[in-house]
GROMACS .gro file of C-alpha atoms in nm:
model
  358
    1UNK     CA    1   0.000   0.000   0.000
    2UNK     CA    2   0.118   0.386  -0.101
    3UNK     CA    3   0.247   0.521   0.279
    4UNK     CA    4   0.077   0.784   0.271
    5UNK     CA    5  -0.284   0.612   0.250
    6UNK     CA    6  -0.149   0.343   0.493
    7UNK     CA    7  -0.098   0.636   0.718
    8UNK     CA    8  -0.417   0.828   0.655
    9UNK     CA    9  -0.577   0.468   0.724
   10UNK     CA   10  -0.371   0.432   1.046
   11UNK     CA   11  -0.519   0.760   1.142
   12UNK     CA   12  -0.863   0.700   1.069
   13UNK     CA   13  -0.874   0.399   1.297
   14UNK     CA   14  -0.732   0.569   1.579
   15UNK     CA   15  -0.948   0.857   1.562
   16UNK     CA   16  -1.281   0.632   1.595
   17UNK     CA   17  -1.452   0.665   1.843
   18UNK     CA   18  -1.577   0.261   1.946
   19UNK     CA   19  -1.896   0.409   2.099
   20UNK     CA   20  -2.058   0.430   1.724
   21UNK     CA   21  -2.348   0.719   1.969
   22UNK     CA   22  -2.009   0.882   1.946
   23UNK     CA   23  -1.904   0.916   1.621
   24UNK     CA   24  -1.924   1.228   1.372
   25UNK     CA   25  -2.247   1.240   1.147
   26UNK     CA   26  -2.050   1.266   0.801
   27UNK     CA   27  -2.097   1.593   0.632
   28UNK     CA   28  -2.081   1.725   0.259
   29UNK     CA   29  -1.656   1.751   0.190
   30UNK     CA   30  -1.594   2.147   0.205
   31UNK     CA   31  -1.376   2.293  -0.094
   32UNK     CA   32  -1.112   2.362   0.158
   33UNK     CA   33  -1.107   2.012   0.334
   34UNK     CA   34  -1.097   1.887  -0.088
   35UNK     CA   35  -0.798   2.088  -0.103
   36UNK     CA   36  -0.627   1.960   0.168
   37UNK     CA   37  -0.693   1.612   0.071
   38UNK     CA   38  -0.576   1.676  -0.268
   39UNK     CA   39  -0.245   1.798  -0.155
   40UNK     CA   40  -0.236   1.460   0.051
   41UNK     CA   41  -0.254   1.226  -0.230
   42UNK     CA   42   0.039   1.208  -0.413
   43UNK     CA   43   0.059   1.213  -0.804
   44UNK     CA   44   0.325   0.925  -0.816
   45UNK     CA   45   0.367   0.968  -1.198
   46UNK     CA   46   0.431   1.340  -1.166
   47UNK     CA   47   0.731   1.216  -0.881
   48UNK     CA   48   0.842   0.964  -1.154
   49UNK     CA   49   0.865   1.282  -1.388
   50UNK     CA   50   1.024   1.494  -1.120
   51UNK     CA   51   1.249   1.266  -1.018
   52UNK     CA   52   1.344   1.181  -1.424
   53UNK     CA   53   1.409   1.559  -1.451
   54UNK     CA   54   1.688   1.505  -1.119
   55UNK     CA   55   1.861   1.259  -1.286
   56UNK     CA   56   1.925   1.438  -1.586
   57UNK     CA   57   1.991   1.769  -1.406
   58UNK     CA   58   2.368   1.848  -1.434
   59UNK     CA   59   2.374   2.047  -1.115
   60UNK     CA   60   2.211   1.767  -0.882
   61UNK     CA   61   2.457   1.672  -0.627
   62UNK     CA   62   2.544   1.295  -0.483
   63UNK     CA   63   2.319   1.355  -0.235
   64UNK     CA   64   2.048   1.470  -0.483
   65UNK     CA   65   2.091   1.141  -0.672
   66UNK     CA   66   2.071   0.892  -0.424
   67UNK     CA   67   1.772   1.078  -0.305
   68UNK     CA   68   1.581   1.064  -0.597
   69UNK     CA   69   1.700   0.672  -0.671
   70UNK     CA   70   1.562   0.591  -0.361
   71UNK     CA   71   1.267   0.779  -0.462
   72UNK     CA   72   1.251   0.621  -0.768
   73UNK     CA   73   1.281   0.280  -0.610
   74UNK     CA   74   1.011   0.296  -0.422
   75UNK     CA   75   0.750   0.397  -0.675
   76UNK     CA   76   0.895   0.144  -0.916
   77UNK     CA   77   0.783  -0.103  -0.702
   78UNK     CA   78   0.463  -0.115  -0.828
   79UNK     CA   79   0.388  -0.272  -1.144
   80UNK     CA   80   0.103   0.014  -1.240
   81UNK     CA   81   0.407   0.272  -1.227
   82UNK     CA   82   0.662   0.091  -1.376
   83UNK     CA   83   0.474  -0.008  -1.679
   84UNK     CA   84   0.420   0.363  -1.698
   85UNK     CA   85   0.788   0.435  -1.644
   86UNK     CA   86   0.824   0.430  -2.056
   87UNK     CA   87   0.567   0.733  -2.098
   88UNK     CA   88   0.836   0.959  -1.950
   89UNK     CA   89   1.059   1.157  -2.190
   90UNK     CA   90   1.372   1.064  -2.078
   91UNK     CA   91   1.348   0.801  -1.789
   92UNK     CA   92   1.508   0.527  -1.942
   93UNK     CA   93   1.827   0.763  -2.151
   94UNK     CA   94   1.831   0.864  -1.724
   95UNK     CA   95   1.884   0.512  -1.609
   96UNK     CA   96   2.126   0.424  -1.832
   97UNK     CA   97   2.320   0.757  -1.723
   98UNK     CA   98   2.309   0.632  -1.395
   99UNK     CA   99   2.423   0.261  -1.480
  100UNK     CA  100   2.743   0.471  -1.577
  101UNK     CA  101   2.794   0.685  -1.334
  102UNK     CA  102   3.090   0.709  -1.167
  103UNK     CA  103   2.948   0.672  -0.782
  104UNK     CA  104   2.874   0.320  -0.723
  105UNK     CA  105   2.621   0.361  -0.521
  106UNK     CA  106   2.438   0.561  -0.774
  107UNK     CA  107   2.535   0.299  -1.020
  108UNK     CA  108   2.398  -0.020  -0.752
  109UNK     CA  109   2.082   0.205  -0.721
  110UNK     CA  110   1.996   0.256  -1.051
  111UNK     CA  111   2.047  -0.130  -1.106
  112UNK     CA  112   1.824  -0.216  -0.815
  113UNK     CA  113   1.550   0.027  -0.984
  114UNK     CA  114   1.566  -0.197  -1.284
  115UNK     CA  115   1.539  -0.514  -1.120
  116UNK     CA  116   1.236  -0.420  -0.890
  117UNK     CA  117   1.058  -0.282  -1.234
  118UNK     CA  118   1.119  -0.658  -1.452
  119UNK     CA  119   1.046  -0.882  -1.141
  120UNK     CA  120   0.755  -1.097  -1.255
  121UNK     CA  121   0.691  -0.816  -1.550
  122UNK     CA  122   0.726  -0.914  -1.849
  123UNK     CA  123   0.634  -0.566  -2.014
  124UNK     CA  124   0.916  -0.445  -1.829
  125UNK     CA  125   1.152  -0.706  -1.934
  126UNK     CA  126   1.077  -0.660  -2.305
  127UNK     CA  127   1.139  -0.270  -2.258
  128UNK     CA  128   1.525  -0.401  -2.108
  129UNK     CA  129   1.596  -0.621  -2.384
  130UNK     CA  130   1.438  -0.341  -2.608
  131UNK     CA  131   1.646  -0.007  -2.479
  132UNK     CA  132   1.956  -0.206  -2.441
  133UNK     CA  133   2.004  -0.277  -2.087
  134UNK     CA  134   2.171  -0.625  -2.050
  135UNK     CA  135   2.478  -0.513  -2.199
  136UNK     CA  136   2.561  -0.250  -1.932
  137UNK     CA  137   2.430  -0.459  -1.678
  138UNK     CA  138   2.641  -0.758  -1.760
  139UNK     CA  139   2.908  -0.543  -1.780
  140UNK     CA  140   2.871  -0.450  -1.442
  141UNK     CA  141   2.816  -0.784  -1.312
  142UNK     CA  142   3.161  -0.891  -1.455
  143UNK     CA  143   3.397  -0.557  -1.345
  144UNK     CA  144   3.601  -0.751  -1.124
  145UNK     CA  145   3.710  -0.445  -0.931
  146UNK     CA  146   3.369  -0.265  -0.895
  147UNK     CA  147   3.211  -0.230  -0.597
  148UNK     CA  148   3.025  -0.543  -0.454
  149UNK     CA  149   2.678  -0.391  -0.435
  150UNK     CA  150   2.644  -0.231  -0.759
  151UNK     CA  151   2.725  -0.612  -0.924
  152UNK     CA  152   2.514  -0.795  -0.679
  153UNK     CA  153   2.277  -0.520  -0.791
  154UNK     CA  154   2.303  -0.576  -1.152
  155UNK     CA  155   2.327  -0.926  -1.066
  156UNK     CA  156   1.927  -0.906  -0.932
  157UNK     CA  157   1.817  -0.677  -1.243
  158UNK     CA  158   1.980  -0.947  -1.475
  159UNK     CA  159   1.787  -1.277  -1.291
  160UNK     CA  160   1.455  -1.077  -1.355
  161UNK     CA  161   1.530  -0.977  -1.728
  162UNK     CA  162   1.648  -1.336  -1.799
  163UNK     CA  163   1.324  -1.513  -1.608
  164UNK     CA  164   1.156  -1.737  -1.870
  165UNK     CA  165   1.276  -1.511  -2.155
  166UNK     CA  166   1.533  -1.688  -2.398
  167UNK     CA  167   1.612  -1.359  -2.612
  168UNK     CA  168   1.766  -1.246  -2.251
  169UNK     CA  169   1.912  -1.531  -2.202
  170UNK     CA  170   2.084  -1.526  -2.529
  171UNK     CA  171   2.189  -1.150  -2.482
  172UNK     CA  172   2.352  -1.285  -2.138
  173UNK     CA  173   2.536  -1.568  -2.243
  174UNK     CA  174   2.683  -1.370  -2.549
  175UNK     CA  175   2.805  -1.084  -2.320
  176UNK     CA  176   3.005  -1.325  -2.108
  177UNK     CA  177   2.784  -1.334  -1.799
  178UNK     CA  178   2.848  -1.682  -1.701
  179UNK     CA  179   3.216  -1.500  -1.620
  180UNK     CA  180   3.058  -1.240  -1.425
  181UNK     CA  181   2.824  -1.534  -1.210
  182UNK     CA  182   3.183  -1.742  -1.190
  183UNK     CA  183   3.364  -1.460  -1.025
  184UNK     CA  184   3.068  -1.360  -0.763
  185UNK     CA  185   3.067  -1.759  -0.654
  186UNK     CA  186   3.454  -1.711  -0.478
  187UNK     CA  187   3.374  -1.382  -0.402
  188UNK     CA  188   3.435  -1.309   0.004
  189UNK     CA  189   3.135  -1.128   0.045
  190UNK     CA  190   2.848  -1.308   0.325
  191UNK     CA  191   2.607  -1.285   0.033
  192UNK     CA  192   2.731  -1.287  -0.341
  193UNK     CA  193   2.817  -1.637  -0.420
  194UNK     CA  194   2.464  -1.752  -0.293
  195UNK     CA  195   2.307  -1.460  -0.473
  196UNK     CA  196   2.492  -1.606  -0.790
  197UNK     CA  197   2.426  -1.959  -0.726
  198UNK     CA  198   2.047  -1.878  -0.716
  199UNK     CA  199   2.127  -1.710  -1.084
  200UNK     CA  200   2.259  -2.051  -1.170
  201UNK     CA  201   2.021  -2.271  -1.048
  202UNK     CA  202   1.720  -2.105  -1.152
  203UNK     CA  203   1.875  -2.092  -1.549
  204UNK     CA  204   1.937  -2.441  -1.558
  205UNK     CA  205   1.612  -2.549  -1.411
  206UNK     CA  206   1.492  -2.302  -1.661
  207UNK     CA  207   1.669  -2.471  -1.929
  208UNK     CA  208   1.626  -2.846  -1.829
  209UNK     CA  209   1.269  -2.825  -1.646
  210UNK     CA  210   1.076  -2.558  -1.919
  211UNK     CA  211   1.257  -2.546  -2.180
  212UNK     CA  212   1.117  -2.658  -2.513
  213UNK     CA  213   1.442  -2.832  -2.612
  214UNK     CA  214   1.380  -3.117  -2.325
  215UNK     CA  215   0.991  -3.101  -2.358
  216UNK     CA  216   0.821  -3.442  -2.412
  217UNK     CA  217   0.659  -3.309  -2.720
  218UNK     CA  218   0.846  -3.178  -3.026
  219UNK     CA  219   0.786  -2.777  -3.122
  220UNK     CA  220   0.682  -2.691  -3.448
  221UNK     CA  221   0.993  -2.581  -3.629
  222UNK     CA  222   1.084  -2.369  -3.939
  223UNK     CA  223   1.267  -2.521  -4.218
  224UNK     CA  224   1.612  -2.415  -4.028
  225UNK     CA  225   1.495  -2.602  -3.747
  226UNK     CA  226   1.447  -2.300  -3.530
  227UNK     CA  227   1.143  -2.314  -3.257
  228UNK     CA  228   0.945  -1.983  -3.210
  229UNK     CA  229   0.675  -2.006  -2.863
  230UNK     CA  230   0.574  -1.784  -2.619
  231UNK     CA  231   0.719  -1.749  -2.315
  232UNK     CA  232   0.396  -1.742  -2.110
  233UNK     CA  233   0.125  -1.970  -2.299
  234UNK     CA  234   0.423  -2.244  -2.505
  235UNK     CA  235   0.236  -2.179  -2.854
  236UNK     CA  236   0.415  -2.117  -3.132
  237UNK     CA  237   0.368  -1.739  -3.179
  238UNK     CA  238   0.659  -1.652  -3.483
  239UNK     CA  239   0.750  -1.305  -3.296
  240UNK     CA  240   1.032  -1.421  -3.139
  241UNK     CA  241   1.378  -1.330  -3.247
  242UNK     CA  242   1.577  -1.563  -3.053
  243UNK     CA  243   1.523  -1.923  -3.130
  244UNK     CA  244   1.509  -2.173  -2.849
  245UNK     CA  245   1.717  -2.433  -3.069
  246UNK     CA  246   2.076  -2.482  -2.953
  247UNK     CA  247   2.008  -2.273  -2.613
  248UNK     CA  248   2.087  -2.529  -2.383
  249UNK     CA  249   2.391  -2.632  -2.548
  250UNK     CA  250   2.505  -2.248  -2.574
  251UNK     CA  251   2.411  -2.245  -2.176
  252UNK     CA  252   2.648  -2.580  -2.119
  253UNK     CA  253   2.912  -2.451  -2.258
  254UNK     CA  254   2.977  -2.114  -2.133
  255UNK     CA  255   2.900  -2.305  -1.766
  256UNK     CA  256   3.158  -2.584  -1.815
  257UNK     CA  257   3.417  -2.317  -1.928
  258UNK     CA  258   3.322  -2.084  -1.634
  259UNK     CA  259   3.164  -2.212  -1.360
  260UNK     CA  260   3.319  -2.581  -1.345
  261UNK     CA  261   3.599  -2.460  -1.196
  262UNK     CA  262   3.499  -2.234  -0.920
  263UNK     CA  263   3.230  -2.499  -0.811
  264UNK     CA  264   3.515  -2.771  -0.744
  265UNK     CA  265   3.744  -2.473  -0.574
  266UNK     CA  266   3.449  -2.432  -0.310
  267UNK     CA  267   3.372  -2.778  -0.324
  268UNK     CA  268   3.756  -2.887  -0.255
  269UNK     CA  269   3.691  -2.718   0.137
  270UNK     CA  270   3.677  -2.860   0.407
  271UNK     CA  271   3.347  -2.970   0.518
  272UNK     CA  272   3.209  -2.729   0.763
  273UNK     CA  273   3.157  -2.762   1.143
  274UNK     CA  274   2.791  -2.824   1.221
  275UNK     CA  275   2.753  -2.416   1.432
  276UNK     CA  276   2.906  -2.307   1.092
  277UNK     CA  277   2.557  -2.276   0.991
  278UNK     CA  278   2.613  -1.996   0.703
  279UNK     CA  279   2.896  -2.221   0.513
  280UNK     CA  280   2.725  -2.534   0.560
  281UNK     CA  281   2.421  -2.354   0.381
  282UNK     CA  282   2.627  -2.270   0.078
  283UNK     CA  283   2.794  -2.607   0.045
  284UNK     CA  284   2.439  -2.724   0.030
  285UNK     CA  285   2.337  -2.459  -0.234
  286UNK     CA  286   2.615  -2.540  -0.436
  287UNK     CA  287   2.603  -2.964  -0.382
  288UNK     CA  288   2.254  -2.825  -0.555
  289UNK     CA  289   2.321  -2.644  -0.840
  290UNK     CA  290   2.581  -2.932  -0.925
  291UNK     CA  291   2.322  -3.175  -0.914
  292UNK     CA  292   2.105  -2.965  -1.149
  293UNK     CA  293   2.428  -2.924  -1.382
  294UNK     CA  294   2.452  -3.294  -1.416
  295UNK     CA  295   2.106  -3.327  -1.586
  296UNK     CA  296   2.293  -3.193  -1.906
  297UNK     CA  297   2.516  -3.467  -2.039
  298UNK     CA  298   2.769  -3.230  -2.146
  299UNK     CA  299   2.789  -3.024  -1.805
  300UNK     CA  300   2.791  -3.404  -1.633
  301UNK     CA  301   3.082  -3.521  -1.843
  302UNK     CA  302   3.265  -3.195  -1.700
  303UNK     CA  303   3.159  -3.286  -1.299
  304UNK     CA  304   3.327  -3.574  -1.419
  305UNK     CA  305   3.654  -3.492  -1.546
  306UNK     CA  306   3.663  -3.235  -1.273
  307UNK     CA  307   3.637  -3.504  -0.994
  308UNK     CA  308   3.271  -3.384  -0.888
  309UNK     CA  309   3.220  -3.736  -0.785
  310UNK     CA  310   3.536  -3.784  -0.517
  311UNK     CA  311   3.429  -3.491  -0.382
  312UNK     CA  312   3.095  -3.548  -0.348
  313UNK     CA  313   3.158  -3.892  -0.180
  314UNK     CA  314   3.389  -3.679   0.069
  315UNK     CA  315   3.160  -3.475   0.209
  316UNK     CA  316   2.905  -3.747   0.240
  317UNK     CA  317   3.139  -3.961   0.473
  318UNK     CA  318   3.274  -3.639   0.659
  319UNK     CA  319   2.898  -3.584   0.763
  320UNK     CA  320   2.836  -3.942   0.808
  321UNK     CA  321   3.088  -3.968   1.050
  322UNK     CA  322   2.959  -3.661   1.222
  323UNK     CA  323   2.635  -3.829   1.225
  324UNK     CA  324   2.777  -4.156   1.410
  325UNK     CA  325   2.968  -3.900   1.653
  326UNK     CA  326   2.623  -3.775   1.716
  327UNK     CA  327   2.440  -4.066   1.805
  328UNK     CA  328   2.743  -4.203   1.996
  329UNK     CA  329   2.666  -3.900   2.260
  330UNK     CA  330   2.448  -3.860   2.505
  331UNK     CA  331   2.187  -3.636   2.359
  332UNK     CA  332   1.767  -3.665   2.348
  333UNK     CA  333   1.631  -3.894   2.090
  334UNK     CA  334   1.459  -3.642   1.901
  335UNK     CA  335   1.790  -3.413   1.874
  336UNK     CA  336   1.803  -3.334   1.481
  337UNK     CA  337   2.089  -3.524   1.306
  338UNK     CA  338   2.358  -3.246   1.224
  339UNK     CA  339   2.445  -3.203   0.845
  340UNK     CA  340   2.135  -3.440   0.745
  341UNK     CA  341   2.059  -3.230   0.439
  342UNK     CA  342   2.412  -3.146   0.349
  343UNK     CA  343   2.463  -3.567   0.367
  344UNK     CA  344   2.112  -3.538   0.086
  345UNK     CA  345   2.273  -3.302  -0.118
  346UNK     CA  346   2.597  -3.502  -0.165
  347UNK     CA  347   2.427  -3.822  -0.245
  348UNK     CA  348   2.184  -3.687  -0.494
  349UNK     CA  349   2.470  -3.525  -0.668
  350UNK     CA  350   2.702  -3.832  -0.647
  351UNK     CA  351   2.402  -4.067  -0.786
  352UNK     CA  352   2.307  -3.798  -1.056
  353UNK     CA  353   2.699  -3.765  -1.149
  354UNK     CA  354   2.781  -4.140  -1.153
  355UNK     CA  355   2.359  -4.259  -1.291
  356UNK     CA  356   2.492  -4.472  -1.562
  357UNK     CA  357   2.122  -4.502  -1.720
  358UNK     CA  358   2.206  -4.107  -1.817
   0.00000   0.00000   0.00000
């Protein structure tokens, strides 16, 4: 709900009387009370065009900027107003000014603005791909020595411009985001390799769940083989300009060239301590996307070479032993197991790596 009508609400239910004897017989609005109400309610599309107008002002300072992004942010995250964001001369030439701004912050703002605008908005995503947003964004994903937020930032915008849209998807792997996704994995930050590893998961069930390449029934096809459907309904539409053919293979190969190898250098740890709740969740997440990786024989003949399986069977007999330590104590009988789901994880991946019915 808008804040200001969540606080006009707020006040209405304070200031009623319960005694209903009590409460104000209501009168004919005066011109004077419609005034004040009017000044109440808040044009948010006239604040989307003032706050356009900021971006693009030369003389707005830092402080002006993040401001207004924050502003911005806020308004976007309604789908009514960012579906309107387009009838604004200006907006989007203004977010793409930001994107390249030199603050980072400005630069992580303007990023989050995007991402909030395509999340379950399709419009919005077609007016990304459209105006030429990936590129920018992809290339801030993959600056190595930018500042974490802006590319976790342009990491979120990116996962809801590529959500069941292949032309994105295309656009992303041909800009070299898998790079950019194989980088934030290692990162140190708390939050950026699972923030990446959500990226990868949801692409490749994307790819090996929906995707009309592993459907049970064939799509009709042009003469060059190519598949045209639409992303919501699956009927053949002939709009699209990215054919589905060949996407999955395009996806398996920038992933065994990028990601292969960061997923064995996290998976090569040691396993984590039972209280090391945060790394034991990540090992999970990434046990996980492996798992999901092996569904695609060429991304499973990679886990393969890369020794997926060893490792897998490590940490599966480092937590079974911490299981047997476990019940060897003296603790309740309804104590959970410690590292049950990370001990899961490990065998589905080691049964979907080593499956010899694949």
């Amino acid at each position: 709900m808008n804040p200001t009508l969540s606080a006009l609400y707020q006040w209405g239910i304070q200031n009623t009387p319960e005694d209903p004897s009590k409460r104000t017989v209501p009168r004919q609005m005066t011109a004077e009370d419609r005034a004040w109400l009017d000044e109440l309610m808040v044009d948010e599309f006239q604040v989307m065009k003032d706050s356009v107008t900021a971006l693009r002002n030369e003389s707005s300072t830092l402080e002006d900027l993040h401001t207004t992004l924050e502003t911005l942010h806020d308004l976007l995250e309604s789908i009514d107003n960012a579906n309107n964001f387009h009838k604004i001369e200006g907006a989007f030439d203004a977010m793409h000014m930001m994107l390249a701004h030199e603050c980072s912050e400005c630069r992580a703002q303007a990023a989050s603005c995007l991402a909030v605008s395509a999340q379950n908005n399709p419009a919005f995503q077609q007016e990304l791909l459209a105006r030429g947003f990936l590129p920018p964004l992809v290339g801030l994903l993959c600056n190595e020595g930018g500042a974490i937020q802006a590319r976790t930032s342009a990491l979120s915008a990116i996962s809801a411009a590529v959500d069941h849209n292949s032309e994105a998807l295309a656009i992303f792997l041909d800009q070299g985001g898998a790079r950019g996704l194989s980088n934030l994995i290692t990162n140190a930050h708390p939050r950026a390799p699972t923030k990446a590893l959500f990226v990868v998961s949801k692409l490749l069930r994307y790819v090996t769940q929906e995707h009309p390449d592993t459907a049970p029934a064939p799509f009709p096809c042009d003469d060059k083989g190519r598949v045209h459907v639409d992303v919501k309904t699956g009927e053949q539409d002939g709009q699209s300009s990215v054919p589905y053919a060949g996407l999955v293979g395009r996806l398996a190969d920038a992933f065994a060239e990028s990601l292969v190898a960061p997923l064995h250098e996290m998976l090569s740890r040691p396993t984590p301590r039972p209280e090391e709740e945060e790394a034991r969740e990540l090992l999970i997440n990434i046990l996980e996307t492996a798992q999901l990786m092996a569904q695609i024989p060429t991304l499973r003949a990679a886990l393969l070479e890369h020794g997926f399986a060893s490792l897998a069977d490590t940490h599966l007999e480092s937590v079974v032993a911490t299981i047997r330590a476990h019940n060897n104590e003296d603790r309740p009988d309804d104590a959970p197991l410690p590292g049950i789901r990370l001990a899961i994880a490990a065998k589905k991946l080691l049964k979907a790596i080593t499956d010899e019915d694949k």
